[in-house]
Coordinates of C-alpha atoms in Angstrom, one line a residue:
Chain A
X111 CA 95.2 237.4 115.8
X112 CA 94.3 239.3 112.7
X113 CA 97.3 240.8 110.8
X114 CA 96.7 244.2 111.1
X115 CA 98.2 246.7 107.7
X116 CA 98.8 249.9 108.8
X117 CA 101.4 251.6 111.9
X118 CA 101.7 250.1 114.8
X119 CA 100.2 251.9 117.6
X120 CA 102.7 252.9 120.9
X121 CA 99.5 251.8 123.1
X122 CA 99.5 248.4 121.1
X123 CA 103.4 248.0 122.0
X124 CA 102.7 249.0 125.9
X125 CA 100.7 246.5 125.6
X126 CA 102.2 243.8 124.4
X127 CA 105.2 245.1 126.7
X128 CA 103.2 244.4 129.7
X129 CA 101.6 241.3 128.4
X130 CA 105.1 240.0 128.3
X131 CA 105.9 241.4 132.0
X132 CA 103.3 239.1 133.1
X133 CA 105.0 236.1 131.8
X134 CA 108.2 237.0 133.9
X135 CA 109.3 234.6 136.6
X136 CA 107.8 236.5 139.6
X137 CA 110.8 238.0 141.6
X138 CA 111.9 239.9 138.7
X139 CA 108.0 241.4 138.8
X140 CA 108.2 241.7 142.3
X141 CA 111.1 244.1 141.9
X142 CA 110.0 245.8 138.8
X143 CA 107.8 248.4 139.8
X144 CA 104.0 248.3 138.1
X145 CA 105.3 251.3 136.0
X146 CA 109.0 249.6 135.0
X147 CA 110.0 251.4 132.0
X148 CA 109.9 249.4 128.6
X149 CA 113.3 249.2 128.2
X150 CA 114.0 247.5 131.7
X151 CA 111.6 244.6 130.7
X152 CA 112.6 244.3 127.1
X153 CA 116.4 243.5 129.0
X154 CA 114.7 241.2 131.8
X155 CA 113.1 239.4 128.9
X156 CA 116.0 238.8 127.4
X157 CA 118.2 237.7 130.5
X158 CA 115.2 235.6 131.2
X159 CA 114.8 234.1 127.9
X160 CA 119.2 233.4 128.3
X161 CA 118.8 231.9 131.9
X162 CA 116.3 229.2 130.4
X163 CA 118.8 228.8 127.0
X164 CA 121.4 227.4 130.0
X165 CA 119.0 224.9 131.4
X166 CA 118.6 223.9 128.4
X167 CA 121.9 223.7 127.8
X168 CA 122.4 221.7 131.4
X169 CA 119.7 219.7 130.9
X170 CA 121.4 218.2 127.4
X171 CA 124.9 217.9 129.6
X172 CA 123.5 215.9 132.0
X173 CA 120.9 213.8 129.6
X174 CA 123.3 213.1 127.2
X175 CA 125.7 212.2 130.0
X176 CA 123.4 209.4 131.5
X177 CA 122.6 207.7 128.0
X178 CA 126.1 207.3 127.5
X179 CA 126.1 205.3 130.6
X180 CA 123.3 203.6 129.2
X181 CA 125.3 202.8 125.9
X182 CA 127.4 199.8 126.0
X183 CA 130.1 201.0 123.2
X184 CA 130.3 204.4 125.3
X185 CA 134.4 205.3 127.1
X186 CA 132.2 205.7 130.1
X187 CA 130.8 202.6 130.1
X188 CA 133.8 200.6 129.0
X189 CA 135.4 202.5 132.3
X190 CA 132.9 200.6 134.6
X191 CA 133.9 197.9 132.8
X192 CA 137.6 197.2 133.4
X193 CA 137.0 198.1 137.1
X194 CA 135.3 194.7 137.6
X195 CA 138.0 192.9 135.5
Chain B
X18 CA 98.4 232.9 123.0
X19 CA 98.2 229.4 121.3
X20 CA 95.2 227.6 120.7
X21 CA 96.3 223.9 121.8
X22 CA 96.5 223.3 125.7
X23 CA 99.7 223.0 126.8
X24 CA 99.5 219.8 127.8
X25 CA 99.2 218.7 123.9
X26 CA 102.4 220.3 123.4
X27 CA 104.2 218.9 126.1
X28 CA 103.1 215.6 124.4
X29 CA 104.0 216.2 121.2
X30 CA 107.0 217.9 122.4
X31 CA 107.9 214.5 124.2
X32 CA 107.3 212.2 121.5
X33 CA 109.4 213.8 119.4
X34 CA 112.2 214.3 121.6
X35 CA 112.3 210.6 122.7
X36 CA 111.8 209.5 119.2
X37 CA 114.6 211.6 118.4
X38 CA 117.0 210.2 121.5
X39 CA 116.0 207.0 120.5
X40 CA 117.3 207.6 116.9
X41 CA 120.9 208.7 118.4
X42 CA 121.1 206.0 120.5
X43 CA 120.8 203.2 118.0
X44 CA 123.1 205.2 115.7
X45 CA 125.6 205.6 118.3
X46 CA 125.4 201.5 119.9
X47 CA 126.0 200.7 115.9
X48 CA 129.2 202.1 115.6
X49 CA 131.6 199.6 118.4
X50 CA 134.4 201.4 120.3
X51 CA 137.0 200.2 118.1
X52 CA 136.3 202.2 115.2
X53 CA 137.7 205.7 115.5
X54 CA 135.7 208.7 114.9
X55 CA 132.6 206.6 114.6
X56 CA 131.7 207.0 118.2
X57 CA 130.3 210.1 119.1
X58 CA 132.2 212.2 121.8
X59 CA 131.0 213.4 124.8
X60 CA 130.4 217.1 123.2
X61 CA 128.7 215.9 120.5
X62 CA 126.2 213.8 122.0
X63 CA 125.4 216.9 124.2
X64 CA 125.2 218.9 121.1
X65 CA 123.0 216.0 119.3
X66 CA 120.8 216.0 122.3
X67 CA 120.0 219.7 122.6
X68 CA 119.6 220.2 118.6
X69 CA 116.7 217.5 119.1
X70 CA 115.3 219.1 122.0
X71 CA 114.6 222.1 120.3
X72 CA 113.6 220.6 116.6
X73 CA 111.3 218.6 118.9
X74 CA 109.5 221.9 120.3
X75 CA 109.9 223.9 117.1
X76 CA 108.3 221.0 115.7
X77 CA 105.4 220.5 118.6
X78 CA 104.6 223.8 118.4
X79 CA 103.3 223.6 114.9
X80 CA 102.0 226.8 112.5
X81 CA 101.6 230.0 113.9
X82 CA 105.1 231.1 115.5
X83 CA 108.3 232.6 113.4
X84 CA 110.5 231.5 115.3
X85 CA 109.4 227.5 114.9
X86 CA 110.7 228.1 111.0
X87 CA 113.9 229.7 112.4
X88 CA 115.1 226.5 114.2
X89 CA 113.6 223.7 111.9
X90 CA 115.0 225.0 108.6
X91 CA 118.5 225.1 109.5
X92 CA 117.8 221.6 111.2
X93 CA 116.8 219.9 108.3
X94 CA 119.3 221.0 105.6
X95 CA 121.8 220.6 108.6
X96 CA 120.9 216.8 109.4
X97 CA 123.3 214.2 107.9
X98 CA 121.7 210.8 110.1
X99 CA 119.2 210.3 107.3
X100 CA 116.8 208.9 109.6
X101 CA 117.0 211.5 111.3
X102 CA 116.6 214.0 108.5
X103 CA 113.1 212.3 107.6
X104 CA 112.2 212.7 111.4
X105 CA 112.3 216.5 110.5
X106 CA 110.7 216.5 107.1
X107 CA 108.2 214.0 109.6
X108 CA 107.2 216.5 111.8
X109 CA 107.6 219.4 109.8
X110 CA 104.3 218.4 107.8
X111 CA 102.2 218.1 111.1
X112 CA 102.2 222.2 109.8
X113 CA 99.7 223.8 108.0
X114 CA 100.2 226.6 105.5
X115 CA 103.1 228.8 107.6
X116 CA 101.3 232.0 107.6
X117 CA 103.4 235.3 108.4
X118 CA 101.5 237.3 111.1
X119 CA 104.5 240.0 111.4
X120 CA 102.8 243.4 109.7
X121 CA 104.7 245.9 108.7
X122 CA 104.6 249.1 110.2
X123 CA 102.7 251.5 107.7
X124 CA 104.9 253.5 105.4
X125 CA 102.8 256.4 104.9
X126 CA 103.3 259.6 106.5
X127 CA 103.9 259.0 110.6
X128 CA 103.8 261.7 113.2
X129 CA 107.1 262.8 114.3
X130 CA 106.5 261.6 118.0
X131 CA 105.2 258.2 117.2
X132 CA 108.2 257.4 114.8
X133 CA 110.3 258.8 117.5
X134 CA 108.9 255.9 119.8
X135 CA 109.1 253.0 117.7
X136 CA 112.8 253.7 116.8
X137 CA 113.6 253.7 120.7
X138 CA 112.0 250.9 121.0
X139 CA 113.6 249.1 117.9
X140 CA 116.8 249.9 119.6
X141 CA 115.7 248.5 122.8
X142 CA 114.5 245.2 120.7
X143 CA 118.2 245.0 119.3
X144 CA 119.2 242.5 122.4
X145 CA 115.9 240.4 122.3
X146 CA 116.4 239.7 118.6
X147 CA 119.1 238.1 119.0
X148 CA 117.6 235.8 121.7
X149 CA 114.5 234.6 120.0
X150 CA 115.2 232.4 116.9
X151 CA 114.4 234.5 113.8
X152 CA 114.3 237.5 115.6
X153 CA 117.3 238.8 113.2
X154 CA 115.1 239.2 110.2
X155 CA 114.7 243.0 110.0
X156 CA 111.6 242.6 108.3
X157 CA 110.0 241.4 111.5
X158 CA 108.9 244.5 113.5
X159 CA 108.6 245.2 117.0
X160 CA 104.8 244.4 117.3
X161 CA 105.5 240.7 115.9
X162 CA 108.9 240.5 118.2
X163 CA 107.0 240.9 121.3
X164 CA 104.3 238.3 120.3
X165 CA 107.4 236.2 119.3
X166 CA 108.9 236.6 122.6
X167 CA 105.8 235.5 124.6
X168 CA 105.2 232.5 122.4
X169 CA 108.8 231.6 122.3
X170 CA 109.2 231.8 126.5
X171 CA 106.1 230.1 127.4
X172 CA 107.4 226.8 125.4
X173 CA 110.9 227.7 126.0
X174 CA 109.6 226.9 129.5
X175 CA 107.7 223.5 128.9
X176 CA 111.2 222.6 127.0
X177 CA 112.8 223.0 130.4
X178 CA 110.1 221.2 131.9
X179 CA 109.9 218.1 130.0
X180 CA 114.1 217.8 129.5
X181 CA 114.0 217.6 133.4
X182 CA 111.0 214.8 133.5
X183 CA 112.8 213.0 130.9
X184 CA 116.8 213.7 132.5
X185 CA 114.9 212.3 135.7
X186 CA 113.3 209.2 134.4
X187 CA 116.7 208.2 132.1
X188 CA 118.4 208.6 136.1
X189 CA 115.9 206.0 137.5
X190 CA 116.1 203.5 135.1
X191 CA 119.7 204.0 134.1
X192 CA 121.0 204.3 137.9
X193 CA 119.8 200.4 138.6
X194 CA 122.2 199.6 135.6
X195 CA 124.8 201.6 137.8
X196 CA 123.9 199.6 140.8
X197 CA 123.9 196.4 139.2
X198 CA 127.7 197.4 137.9
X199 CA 128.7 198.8 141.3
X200 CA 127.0 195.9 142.9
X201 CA 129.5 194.0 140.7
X202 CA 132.4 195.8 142.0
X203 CA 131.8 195.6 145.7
X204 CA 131.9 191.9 145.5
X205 CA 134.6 191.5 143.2
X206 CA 136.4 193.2 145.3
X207 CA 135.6 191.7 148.5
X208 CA 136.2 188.1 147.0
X209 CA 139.6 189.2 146.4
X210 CA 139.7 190.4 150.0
X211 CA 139.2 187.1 151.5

């Protein structure tokens, strides 16, 4: 994309704005209507762009849970290990 | 939107993500139990773990995004494992030349209805700034924003992807060490049963 001097053009921001609309998970699009306002998709964006942040976030609870249980100096694992003593 | 295929970045994302796990784990198995404060709680592996996910895409993604500078320059200056500092620096040079594509907004004289527009809209951009990583800087305008925020959510969504491949394939592997332990149990227990 060539950087462009000069304003900005509304039409250039619809677009974009509905270029972005496209990359919504589909049953927020579904609901939008085709003509959804900019300001409603600018704030689905952003409560999109949040819900993947927390599975993100999740995902690192749960990963860094199972390689502590991978570690052997771990509490978790020393736990496993004075129930077979 | 980015001229490598996806799939490149998932695999550059990967590499550097496991090369970065691999990193915590052998700092973490080098400091026993015994030694207070070495050991790195719960929390902080969690926290450890998502800072490399995202230095790993930020990384992956390579030249062309804002928002790749945003987390990897914090990251570096932030890093105290040295290793793991030089992991950073590492993939930081697979960048070219970071060139800015945000263009500012002409300053000359704009028609009433058209400034009108863009200030809406800056207000309406307010909450996605803060979302996208970089997104604070007030010198990037709206136009650059939006292209932020489709670059930034189509690998935001690999990211996902990938963590739950990898969070899958640590379960399988790490699960038979589990068993093996639990295995363990069960007939410790029932030779004391008898």
């Amino acid at each position: 994309m060539s950087s462009r001097r000069g304003r900005i053009t509304d039409e250039e921001i619809n677009e974009l704005i509905s270029k972005l609309q496209a990359l919504l998970p589909e049953s927020s699009r579904r609901r939008a209507a085709s003509r959804s306002s900019a300001s409603k998709l600018l704030k689905e964006t952003c409560g999109y762009i949040k819900s993947l942040h927390q599975e993100v976030d999740d995902l690192s609870d749960r990963l860094s849970e199972l390689m502590s249980t991978l570690d052997d100096n771990s509490p978790q694992a020393e736990i496993i290990r004075s129930l077979l003593r | 939107m980015q001229g490598p295929s996806t799939k490149s970045f998932r695999q550059a994302f990967l590499e550097n993500l496991l090369v970065s796990l691999q990193l915590q784990q052998e700092h973490t198995s080098k400091h026993d139990s015994s030694s207070v404060g070495a050991a790195m709680s719960l929390h902080e592996r969690k926290l450890a773990v998502k800072s490399s996910a995202d230095v790993a895409m930020a990384a992956a993604r390579g030249a062309g995004a804002r928002w790749t500078r945003a987390i990897l320059a914090p990251a570096s200056s932030a890093c105290k494992v040295q290793r793991c500092r030089r992991i950073v620096i590492r993939c930081r040079g697979r960048k070219r030349s970071l060139t800015t594509r945000s263009a500012r907004a002409g300053d000359g004289g704009t028609s009433s209805g058209g400034e009108i527009a863009r200030r809406l809209v800056s207000r309406r951009t307010m909450a996605l700034r803060e979302v996208i990583p970089g997104g604070r800087d007030a010198a990037v305008d709206e136009a650059t924003l939006l292209r932020e925020a489709m670059d930034y959510v189509v690998h935001l969504r690999a990211q996902v992807d990938v963590l739950r491949q990898v969070s899958e394939a640590v379960q399988r592997s790490g699960s038979s060490i589990l068993q093996v332990l639990i295995r363990g149990l069960v007939a410790y227990v029932k030779k004391r049963e008898t």
